[in-house]
Short mmCIF file of C-alpha atoms in Angstrom, two decimals:
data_model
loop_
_atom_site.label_atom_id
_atom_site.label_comp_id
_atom_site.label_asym_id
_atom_site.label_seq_id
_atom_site.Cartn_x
_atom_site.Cartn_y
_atom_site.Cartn_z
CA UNK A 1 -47.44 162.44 -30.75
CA UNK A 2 -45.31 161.95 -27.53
CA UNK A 3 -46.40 159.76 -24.92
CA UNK A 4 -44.80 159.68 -21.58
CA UNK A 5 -44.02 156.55 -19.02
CA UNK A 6 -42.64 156.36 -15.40
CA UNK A 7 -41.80 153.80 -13.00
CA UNK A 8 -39.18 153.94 -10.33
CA UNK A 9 -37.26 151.24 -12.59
CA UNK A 10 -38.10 149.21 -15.58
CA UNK A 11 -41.87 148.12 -14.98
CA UNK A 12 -42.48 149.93 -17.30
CA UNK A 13 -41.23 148.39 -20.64
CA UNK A 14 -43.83 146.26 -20.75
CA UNK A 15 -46.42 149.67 -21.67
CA UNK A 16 -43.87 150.96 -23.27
CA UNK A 17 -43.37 147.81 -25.86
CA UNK A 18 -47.34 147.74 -25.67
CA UNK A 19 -47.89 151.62 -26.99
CA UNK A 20 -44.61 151.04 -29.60
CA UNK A 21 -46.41 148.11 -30.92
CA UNK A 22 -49.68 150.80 -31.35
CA UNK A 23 -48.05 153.75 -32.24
CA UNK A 24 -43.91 153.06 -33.89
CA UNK A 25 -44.54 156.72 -35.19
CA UNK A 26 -44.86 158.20 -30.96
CA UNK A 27 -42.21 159.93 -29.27
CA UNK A 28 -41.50 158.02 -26.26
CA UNK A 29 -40.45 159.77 -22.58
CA UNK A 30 -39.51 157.14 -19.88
CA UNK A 31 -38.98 158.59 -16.95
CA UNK A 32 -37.25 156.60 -13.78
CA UNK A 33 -35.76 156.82 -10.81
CA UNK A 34 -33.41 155.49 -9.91
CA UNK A 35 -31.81 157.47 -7.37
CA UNK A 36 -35.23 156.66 -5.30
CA UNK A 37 -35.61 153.20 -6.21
CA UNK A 38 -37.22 150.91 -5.09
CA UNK A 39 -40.76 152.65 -4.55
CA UNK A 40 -42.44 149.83 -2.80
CA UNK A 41 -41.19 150.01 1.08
CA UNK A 42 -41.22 153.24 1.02
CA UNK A 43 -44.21 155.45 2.70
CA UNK A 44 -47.09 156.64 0.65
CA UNK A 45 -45.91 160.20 1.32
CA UNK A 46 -42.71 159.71 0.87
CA UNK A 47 -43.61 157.38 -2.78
CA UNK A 48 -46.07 159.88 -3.94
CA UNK A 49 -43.42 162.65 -3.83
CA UNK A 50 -41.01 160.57 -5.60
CA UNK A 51 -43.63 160.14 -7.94
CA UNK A 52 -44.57 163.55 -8.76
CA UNK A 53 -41.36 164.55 -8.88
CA UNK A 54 -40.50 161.77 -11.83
CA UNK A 55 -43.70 162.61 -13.48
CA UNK A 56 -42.85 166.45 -13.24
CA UNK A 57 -39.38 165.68 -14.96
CA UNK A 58 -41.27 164.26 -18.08
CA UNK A 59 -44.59 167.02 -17.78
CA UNK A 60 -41.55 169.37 -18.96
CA UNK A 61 -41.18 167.96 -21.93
CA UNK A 62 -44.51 168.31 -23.07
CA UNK A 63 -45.89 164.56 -24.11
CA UNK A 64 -49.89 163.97 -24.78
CA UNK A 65 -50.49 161.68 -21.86
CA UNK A 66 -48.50 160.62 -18.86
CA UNK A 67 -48.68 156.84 -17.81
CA UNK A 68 -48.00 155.59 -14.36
CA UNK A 69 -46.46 152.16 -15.46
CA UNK A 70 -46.39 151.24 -11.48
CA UNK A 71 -48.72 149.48 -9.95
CA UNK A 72 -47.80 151.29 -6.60
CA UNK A 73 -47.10 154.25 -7.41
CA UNK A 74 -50.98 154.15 -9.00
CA UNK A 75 -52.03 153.07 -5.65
CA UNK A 76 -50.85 156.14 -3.60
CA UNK A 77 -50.20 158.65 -6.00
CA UNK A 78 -52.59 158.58 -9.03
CA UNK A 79 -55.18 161.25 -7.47
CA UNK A 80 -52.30 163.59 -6.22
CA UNK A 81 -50.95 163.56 -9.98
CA UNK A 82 -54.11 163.45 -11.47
CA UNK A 83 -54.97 166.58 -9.42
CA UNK A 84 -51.19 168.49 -10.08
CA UNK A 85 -51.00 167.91 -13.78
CA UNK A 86 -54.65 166.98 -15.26
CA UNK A 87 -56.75 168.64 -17.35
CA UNK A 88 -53.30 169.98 -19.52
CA UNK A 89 -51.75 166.28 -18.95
CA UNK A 90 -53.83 163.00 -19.07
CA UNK A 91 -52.99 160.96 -16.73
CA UNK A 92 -53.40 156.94 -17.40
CA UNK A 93 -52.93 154.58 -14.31
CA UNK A 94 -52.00 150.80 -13.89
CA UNK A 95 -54.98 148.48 -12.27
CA UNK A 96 -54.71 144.62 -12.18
CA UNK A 97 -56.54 142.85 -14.88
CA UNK A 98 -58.30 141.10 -11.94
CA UNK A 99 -62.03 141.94 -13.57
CA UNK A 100 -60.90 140.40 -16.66
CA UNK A 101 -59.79 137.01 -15.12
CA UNK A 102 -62.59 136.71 -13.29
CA UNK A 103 -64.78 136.81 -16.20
CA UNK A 104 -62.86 133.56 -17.32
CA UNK A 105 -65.25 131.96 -14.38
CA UNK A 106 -61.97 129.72 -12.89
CA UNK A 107 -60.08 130.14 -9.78
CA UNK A 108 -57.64 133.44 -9.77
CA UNK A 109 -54.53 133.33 -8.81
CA UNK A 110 -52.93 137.15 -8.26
CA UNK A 111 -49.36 137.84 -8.23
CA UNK A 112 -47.86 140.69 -6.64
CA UNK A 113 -45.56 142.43 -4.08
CA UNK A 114 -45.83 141.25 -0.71
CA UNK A 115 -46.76 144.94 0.28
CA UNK A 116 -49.35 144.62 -1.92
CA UNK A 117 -51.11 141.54 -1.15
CA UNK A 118 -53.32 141.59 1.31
CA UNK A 119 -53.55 145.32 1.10
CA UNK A 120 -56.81 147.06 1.48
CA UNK A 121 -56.67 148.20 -2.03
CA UNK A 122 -55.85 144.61 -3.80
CA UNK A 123 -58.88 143.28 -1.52
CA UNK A 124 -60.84 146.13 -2.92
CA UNK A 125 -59.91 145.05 -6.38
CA UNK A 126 -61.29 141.69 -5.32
CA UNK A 127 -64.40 142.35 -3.55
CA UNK A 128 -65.68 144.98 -6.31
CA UNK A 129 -64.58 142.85 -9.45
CA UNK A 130 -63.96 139.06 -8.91
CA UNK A 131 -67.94 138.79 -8.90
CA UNK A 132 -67.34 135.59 -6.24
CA UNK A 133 -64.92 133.59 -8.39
CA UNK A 134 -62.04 132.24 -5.48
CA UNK A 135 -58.72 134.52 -5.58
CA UNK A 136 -55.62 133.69 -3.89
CA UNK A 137 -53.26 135.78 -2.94
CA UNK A 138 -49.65 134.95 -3.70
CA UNK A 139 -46.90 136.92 -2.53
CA UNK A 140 -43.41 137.41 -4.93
CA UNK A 141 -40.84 137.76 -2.32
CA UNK A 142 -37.52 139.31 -4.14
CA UNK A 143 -39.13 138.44 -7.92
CA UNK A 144 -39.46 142.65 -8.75
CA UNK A 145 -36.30 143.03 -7.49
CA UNK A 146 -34.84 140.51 -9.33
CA UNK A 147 -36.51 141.27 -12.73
CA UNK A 148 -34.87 144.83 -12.41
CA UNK A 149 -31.80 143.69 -12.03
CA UNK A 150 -31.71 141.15 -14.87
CA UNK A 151 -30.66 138.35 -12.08
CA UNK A 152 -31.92 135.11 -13.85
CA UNK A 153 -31.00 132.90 -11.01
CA UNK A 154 -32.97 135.03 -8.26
CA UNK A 155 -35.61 135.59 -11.03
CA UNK A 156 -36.07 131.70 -11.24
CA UNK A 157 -35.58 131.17 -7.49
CA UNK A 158 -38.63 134.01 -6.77
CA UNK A 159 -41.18 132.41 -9.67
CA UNK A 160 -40.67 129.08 -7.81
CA UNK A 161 -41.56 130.15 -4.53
CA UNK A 162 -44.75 131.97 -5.72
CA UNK A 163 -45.58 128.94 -7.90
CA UNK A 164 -45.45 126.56 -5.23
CA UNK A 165 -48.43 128.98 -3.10
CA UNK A 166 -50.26 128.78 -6.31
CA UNK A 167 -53.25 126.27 -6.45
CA UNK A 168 -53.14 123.63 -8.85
CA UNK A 169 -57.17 124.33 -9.93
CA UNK A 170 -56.02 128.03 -10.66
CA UNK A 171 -56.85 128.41 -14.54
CA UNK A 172 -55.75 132.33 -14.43
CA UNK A 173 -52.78 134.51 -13.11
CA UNK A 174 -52.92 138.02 -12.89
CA UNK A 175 -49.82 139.48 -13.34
CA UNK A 176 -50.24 142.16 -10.32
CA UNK A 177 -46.77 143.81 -10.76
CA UNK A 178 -45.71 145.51 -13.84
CA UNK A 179 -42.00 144.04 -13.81
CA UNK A 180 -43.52 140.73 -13.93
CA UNK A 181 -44.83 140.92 -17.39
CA UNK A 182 -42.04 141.02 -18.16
CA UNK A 183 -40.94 137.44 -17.20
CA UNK A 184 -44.40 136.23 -18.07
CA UNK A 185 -43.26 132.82 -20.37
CA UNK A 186 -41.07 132.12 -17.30
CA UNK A 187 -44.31 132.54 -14.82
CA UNK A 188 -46.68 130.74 -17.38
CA UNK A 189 -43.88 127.69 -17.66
CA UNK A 190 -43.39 127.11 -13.71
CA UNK A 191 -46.99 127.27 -13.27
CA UNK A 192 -48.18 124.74 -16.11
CA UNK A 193 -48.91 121.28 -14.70
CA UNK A 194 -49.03 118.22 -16.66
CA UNK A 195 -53.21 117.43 -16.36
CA UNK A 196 -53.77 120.59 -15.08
CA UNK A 197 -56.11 123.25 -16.47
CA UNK A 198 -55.30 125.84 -19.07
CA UNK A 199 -53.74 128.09 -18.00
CA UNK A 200 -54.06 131.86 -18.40
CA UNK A 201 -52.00 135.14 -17.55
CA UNK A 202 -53.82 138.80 -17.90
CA UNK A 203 -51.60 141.55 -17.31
CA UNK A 204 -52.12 145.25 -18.01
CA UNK A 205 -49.80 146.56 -20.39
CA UNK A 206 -52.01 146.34 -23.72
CA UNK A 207 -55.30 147.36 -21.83
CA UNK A 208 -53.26 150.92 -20.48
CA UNK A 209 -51.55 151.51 -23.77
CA UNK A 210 -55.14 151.42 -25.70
CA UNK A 211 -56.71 153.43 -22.43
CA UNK A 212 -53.65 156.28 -23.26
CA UNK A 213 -54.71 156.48 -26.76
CA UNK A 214 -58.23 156.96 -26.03
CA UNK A 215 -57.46 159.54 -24.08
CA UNK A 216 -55.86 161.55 -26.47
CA UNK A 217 -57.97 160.95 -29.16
CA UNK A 218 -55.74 158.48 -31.35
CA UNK A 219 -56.34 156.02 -32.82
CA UNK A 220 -53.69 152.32 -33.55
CA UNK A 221 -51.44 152.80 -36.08
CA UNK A 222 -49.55 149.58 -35.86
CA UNK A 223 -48.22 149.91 -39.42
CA UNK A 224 -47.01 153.65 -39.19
CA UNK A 225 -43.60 154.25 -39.55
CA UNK A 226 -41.30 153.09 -37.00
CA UNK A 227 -40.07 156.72 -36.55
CA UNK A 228 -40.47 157.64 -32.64
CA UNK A 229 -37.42 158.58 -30.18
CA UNK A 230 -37.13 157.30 -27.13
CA UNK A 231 -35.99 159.93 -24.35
CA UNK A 232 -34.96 158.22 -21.16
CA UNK A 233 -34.71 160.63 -17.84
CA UNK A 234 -32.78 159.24 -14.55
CA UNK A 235 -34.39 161.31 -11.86
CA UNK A 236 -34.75 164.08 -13.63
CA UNK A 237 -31.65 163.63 -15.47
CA UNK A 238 -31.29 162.81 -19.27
CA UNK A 239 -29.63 159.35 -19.57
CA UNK A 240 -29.86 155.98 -20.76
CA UNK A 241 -32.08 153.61 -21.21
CA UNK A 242 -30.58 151.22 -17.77
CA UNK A 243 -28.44 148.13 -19.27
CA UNK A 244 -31.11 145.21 -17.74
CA UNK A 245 -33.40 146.73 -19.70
CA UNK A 246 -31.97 145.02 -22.85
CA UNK A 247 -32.23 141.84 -21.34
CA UNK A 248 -36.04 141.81 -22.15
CA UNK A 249 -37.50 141.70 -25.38
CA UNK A 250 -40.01 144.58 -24.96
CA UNK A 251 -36.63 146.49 -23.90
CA UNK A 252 -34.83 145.57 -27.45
CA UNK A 253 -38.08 146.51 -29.09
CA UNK A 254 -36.99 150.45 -28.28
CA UNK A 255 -34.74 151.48 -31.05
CA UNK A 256 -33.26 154.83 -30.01
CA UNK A 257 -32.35 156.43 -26.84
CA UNK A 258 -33.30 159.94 -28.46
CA UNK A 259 -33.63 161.33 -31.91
CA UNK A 260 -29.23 161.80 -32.32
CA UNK A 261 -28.68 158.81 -30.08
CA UNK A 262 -29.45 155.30 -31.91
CA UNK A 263 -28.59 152.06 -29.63
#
């Protein structure tokens, strides 16, 4: 089994980690770019080309399913690659796990890029699957940016300022951004008040990685052998896995850079 992953950066470690934990036995194909990085200000023309032309790099190598480990880059460019590469390639998007915090009945809070917030597609979200439960909106100036880069100091400067737009009544966070999930302990301890309610954070990464397996028709293996390669393209280029990436756990969790290439 090979599974592939792109992102313009390292969003997507937190899918990643979440299909490794599923499936140690899958071949893994991460597929970045960072030669076009970042995605977010960029147009949706110009991001969807970027986007098919990272997913392209991995369709090459033949994986079972292609996730878009973006948030963004679902946004604008999911139907253009689902259109280019499906039926032969399934292709899994990224969707905030807005319908599942709004089950929990509390006020939402929803965490994401400034370009997303507010968008027409986030309010979308909203309207079709908060079923009437208050959302706010809070936008994480600089925190993507700074979760890519490993920067703890801007990382902890960024969760601040979004904590302090965040309602105290919230009792869920939805974790809007793929990179943030992967600071999520830091997010959950800024935003815990003393008195406050319990809090919770829904993010997407186990939800897509169970969604990818469906679609190929396999099943959780968590206690296969940890025998999958990881093969990590740069733009189309055959590299490594990028250094911040270590800095996270769900990064550390991949063992190998490719099948003759341990790390």
């Amino acid at each position: 089994m090979k599974i592939a992953l792109m992102d313009s950066g390292i969003g997507l470690l937190a899918a990643t980690a979440a299909v490794r934990r599923l499936r140690p036995d899958a071949d893994l194909v991460l597929s970045l770019d960072p030669d076009g990085m970042p995605w977010g200000p960029r147009t949706p023309q110009d991001l969807t080309g970027r986007a098919l032309a990272v997913a392209e790099a991995a369709a090459a190598l033949r994986p079972d399913a292609l996730v878009v480990g973006c948030n963004t880059a679902t946004v604008h460019a999911l139907t253009t690659l689902r259109a280019r590469l499906e039926p032969d390639l399934p292709v899994i998007g990224t969707v905030p796990a807005i319908k599942p915090a709004a089950a929990g009945g509390g006020p939402v809070a929803i965490w994401a890029t400034p370009a997303t917030t507010g968008s027409p597609y986030q309010r979308g979200l909203i309207e079709d699957f908060a079923d009437g439960v208050p959302v706010t909106e809070v936008p994480c100036w600089g925190l993507a940016e700074a979760v890519e880069h490993a920067d703890e100091t801007a990382v902890a400067t960024a969760v601040a300022a979004a904590a302090a737009l965040t309602p105290d009544d919230v009792t869920g966070i939805v974790l809007g951004c793929t990179h943030y999930e992967l600071v999520a302990e830091r997010i959950r301890a800024a935003t815990c008040r003393p008195g406050g309610p319990e809090l919770t954070l829904y993010s997407s990464a186990d939800a897509v990685a169970a969604q990818t397996l469906r679609r190929i028709g396999a099943r959780p293996e968590p206690d296969a052998p940890a025998s999958g390669t990881v093969t990590v393209l740069l733009s189309g280029r055959e590299g490594d896995l990028p250094a911040a990436a270590l800095a996270y756990a769900e990064g550390r969790l991949l063992r190998t850079v490719s099948a003759a290439q341990p790390y």
